[in-house]
mmCIF file of C-alpha atoms and ligand atoms in Angstrom:
data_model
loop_
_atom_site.group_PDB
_atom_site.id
_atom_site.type_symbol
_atom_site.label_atom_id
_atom_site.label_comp_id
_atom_site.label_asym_id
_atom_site.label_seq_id
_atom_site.Cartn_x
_atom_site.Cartn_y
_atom_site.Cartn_z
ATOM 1 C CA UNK A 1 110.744 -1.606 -81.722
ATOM 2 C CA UNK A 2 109.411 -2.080 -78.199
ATOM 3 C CA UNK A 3 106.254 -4.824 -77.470
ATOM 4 C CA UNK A 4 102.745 -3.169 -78.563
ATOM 5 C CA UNK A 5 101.412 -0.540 -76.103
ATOM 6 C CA UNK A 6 98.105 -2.735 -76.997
ATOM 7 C CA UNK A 7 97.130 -6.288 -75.615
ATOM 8 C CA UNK A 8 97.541 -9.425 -77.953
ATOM 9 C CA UNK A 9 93.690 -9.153 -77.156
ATOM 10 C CA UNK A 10 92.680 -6.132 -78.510
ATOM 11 C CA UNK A 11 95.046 -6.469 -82.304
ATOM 12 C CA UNK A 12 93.090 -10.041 -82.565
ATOM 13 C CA UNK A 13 89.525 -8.613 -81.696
ATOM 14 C CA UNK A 14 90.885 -5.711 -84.509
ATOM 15 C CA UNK A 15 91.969 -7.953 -87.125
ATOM 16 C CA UNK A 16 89.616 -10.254 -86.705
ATOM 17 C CA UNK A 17 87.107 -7.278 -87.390
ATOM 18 C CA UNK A 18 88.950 -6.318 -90.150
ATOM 19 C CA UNK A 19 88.804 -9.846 -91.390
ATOM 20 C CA UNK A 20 84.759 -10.342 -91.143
ATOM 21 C CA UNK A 21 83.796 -6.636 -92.218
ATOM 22 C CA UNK A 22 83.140 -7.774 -95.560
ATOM 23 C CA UNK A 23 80.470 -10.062 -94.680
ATOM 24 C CA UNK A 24 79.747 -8.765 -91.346
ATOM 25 C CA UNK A 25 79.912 -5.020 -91.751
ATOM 26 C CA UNK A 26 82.526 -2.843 -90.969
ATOM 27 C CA UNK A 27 82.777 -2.609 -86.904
ATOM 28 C CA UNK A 28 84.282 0.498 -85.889
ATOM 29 C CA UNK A 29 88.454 -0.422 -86.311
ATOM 30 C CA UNK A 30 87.626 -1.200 -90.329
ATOM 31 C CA UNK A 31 84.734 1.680 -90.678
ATOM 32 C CA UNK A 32 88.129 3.819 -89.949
ATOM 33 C CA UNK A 33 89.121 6.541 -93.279
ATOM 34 C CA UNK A 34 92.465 8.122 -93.703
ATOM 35 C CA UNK A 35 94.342 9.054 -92.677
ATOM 36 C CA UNK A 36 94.725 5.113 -91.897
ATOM 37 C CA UNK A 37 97.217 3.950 -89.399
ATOM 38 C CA UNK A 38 99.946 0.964 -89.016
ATOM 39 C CA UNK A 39 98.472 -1.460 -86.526
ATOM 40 C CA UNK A 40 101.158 -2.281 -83.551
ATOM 41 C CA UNK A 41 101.780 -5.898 -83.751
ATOM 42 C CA UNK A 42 100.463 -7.800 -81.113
ATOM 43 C CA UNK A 43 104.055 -8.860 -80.187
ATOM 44 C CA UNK A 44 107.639 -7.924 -79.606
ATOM 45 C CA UNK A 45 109.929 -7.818 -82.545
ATOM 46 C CA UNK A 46 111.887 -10.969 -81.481
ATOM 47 C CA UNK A 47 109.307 -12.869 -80.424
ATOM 48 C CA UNK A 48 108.680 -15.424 -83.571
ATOM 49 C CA UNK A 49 112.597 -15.815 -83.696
ATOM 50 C CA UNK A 50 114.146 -18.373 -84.252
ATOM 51 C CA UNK A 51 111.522 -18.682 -87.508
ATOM 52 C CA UNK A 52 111.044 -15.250 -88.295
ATOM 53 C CA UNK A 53 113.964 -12.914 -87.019
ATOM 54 C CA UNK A 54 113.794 -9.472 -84.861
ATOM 55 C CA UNK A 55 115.757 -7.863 -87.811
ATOM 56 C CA UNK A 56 113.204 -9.026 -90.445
ATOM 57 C CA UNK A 57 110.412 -8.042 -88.232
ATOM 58 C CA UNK A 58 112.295 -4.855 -88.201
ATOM 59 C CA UNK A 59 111.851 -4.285 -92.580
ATOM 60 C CA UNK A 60 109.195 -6.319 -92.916
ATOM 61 C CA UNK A 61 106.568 -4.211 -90.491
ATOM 62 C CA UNK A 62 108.828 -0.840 -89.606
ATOM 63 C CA UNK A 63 109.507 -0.340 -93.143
ATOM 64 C CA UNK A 64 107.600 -2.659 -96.127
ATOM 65 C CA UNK A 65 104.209 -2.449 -94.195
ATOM 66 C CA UNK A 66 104.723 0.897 -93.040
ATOM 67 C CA UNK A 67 105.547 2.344 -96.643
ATOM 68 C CA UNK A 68 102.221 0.803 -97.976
ATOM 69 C CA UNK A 69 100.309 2.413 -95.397
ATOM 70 C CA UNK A 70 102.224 6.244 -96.200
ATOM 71 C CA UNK A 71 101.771 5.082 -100.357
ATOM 72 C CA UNK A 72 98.119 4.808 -99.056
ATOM 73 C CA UNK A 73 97.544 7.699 -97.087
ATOM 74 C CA UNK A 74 98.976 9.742 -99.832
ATOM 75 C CA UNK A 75 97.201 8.564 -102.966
ATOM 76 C CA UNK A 76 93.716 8.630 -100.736
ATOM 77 C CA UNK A 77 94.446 12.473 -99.246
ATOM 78 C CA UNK A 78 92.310 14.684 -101.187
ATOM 79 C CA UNK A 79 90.161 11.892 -102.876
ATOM 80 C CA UNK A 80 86.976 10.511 -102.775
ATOM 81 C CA UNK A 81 88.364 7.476 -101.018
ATOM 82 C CA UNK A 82 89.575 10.020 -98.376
ATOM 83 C CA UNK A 83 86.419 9.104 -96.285
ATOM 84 C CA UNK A 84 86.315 5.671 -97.263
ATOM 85 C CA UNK A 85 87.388 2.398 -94.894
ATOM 86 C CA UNK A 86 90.178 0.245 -95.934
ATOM 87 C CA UNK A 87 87.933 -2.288 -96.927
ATOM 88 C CA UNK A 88 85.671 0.257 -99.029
ATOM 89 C CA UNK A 89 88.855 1.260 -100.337
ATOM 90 C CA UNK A 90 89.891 -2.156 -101.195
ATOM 91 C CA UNK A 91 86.866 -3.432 -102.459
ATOM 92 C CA UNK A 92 86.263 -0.191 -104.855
ATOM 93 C CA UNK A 93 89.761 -0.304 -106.610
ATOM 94 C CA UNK A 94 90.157 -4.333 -107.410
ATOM 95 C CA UNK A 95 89.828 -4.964 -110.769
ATOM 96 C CA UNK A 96 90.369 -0.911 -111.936
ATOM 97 C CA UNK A 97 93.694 -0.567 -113.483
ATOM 98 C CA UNK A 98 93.846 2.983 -113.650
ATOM 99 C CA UNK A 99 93.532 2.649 -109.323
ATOM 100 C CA UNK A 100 95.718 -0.006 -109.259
ATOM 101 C CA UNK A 101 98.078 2.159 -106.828
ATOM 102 C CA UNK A 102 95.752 2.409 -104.415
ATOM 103 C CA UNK A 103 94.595 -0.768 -104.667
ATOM 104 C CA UNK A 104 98.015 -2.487 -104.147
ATOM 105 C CA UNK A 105 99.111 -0.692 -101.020
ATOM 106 C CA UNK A 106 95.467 -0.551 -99.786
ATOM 107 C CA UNK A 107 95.446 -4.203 -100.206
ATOM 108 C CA UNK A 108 99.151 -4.801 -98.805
ATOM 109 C CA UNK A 109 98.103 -2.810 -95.980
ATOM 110 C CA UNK A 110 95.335 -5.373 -95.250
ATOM 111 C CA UNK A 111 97.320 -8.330 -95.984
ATOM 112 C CA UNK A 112 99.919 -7.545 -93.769
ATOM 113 C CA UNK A 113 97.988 -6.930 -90.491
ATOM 114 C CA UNK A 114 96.081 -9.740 -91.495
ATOM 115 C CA UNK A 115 99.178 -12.063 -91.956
ATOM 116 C CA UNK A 116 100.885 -10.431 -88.253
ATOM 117 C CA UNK A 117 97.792 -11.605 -86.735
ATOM 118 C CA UNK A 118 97.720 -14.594 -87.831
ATOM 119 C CA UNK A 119 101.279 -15.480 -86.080
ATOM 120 C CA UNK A 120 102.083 -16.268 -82.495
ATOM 121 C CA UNK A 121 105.134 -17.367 -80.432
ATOM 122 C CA UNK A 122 104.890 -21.443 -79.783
ATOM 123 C CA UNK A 123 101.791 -21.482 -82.926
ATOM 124 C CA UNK A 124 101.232 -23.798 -84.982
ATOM 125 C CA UNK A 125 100.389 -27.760 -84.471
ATOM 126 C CA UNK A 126 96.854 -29.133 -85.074
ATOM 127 C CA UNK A 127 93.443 -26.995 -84.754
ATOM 128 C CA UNK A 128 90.516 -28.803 -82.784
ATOM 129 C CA UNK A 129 87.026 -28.181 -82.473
ATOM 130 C CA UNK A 130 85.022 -26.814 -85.034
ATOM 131 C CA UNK A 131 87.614 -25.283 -87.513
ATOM 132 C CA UNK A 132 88.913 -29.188 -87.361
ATOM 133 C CA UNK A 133 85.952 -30.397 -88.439
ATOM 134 C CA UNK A 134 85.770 -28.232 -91.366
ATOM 135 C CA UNK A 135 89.441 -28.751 -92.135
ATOM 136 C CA UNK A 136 88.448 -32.871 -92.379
ATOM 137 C CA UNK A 137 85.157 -31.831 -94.247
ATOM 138 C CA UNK A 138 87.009 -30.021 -96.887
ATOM 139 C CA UNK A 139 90.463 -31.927 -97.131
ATOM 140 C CA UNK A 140 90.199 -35.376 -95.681
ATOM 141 C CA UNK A 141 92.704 -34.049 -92.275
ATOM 142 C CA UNK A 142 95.167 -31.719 -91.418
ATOM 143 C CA UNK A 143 97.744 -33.432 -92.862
ATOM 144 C CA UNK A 144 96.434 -32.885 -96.474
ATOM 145 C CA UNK A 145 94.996 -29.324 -95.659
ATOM 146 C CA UNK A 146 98.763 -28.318 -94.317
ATOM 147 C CA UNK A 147 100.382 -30.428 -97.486
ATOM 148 C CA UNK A 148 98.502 -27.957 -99.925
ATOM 149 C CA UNK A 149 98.901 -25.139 -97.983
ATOM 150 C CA UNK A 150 102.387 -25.698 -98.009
ATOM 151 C CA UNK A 151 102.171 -25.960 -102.054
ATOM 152 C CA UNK A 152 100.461 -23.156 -102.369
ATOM 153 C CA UNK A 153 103.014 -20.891 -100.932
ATOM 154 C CA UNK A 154 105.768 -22.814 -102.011
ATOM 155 C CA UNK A 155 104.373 -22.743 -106.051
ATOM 156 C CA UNK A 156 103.709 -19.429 -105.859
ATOM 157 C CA UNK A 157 105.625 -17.861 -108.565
ATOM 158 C CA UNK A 158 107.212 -14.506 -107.875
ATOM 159 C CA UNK A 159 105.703 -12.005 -104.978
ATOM 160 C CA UNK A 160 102.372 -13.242 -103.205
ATOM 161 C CA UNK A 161 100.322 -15.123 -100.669
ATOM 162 C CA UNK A 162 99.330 -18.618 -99.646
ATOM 163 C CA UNK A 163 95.667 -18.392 -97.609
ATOM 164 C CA UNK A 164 93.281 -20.570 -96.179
ATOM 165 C CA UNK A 165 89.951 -19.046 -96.986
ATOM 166 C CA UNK A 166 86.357 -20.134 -96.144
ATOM 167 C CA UNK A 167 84.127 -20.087 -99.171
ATOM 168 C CA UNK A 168 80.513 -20.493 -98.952
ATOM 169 C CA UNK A 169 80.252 -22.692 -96.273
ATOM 170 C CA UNK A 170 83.649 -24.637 -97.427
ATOM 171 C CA UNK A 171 87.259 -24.269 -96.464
ATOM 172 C CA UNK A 172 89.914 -24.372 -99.549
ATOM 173 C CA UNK A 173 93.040 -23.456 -100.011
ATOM 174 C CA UNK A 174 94.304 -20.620 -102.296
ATOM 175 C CA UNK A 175 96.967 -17.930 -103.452
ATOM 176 C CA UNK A 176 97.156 -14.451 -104.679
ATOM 177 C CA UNK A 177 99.822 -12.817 -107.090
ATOM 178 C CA UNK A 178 101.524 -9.967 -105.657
ATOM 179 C CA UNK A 179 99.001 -7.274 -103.304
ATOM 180 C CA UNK A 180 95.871 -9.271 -104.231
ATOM 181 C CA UNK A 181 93.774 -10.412 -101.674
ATOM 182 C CA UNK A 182 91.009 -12.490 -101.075
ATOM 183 C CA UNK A 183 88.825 -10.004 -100.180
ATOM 184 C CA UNK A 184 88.497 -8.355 -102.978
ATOM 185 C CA UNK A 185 87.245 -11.887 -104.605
ATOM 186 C CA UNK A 186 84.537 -12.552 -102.147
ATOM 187 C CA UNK A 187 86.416 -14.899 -99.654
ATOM 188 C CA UNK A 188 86.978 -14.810 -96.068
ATOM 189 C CA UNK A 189 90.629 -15.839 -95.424
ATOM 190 C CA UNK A 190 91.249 -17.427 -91.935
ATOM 191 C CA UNK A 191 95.264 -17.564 -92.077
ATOM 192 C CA UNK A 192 97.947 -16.370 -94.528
ATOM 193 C CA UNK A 193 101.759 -16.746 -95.267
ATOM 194 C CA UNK A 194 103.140 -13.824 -97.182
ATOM 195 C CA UNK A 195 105.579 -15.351 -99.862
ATOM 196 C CA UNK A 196 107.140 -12.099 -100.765
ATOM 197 C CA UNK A 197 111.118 -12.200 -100.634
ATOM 198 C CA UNK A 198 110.801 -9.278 -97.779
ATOM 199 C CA UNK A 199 109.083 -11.664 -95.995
ATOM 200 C CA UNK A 200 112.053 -14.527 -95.691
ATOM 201 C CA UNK A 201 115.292 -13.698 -97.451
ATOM 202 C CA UNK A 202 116.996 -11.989 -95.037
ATOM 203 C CA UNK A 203 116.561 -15.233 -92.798
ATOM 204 C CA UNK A 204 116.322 -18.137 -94.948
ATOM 205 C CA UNK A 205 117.463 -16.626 -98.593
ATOM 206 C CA UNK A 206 116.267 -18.911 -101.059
ATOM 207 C CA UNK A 207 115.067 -21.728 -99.083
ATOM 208 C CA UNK A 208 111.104 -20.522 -99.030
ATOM 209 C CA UNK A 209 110.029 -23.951 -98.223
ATOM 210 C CA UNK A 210 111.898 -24.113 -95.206
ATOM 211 C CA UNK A 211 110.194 -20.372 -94.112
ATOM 212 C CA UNK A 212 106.734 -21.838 -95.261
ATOM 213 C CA UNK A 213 107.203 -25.030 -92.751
ATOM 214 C CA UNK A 214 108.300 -23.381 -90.184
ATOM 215 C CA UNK A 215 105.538 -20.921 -90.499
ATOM 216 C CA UNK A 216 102.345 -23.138 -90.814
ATOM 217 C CA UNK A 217 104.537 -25.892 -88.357
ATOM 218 C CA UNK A 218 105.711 -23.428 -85.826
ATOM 219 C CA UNK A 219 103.586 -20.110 -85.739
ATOM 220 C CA UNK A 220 100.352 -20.380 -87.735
ATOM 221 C CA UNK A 221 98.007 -19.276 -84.749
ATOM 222 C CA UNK A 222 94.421 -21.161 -85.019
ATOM 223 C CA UNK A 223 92.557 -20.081 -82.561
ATOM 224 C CA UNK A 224 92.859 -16.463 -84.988
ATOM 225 C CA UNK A 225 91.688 -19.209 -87.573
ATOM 226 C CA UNK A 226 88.796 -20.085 -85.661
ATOM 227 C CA UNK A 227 87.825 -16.538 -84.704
ATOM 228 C CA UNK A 228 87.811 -15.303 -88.495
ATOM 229 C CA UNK A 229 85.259 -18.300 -89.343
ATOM 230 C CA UNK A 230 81.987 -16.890 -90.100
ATOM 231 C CA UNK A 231 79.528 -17.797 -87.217
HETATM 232 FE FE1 FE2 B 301 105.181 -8.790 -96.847
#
């Protein structure tokens, strides 16, 4: 895949929408119904290598993200949820087992443009400012906040996520089985690492701690962190 036709810019301002709609309302990127489309990541497909290669880019958004968002568009078409945003959609399907189709790709959908954004070429280090003082508020430093991170997507048994969410006025740390997300659970995540296998086996095989480090060490972008805190 070539770079985005779109600016680096514009996919942040998007998913950083898509991030706050549930507290903020739904700007006009989330208010969005089907037939929903794949968001163009905000870089080119080799441009987290050596961490995260061009080929696993190349599954990992061309054809894992991409087949949630066709699952989506066809178990919506037709529906009630037709007309509805991806967060509506989201939100109205957690916790309903006989939607749990829709919810899962709906919510993998989300997850996964949340979890692009959240990466950048030369990321990771410390934050500063504001999101650093909530980081020492709720964890003591960085060092502890990035030590359970790191747990949380290393413990996470089978298919899942590892997020840092901001919950009522606190920052924690916290992980999801599978598609669930923590949106549907009242949170406002800031950053993610998918823990799926798609997401590092083709580069790292087993070794997921040494995908998760290199992640939150070398790509974790903050200043997407910062933007997603609720002002
Ligand atoms: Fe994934």
């Amino acid at each position: 895949m070539n770079p985005s036709p779109f600016s680096r810019r514009e996919f942040l301002a998007a998913a950083a929408a898509l991030a706050a709609a549930p507290l903020l309302g739904a700007p006009a990127i989330a208010r969005a119904a089907s037939p929903h489309v794949l968001p163009p990541l905000p870089y080119g497909d080799a441009a987290l290598e050596p961490v995260i290669s061009a080929r696993t880019i190349g599954f990992h958004y061309g054809k894992h993200h991409k087949a949630y968002l066709d699952n989506l568009n066809k178990l919506v078409a037709g529906t009630d949820m037709a007309e509805m945003s991806l967060e509506k959609v989201i939100l109205a399907t957690a916790g309903v087992p006989e939607k749990a189709g829709v919810f899962n790709n709906a919510a993998q959908v989300w997850n996964h443009t949340f979890y692009w954004a959240g990466m950048k070429p030369n990321g990771g280090g410390k934050p500063t400012g504001a999101l650093a003082e909530k980081i020492d508020a709720a964890f003591g430093g960085y060092d502890a906040m990035r030590k359970e991170l790191a747990a949380a997507a290393v413990g996470q048994f089978g298919s899942g996520w590892a997020w840092l969410v901001y919950d009522k006025g606190k920052l924690r740390v916290t992980k999801t089985a599978n598609a669930d997300t923590p949106i549907a659970h009242g949170l406002t995540p800031l950053l993610s690492v998918d823990v799926w296998e798609h997401a590092y086996y083709l580069d790292y095989q087993n070794r997921r701690s040494d995908y998760v480090a290199a992640v939150i060490d070398r790509l974790l972008d903050w200043e997407f962190a910062q933007q997603n805190m609720p002002a």
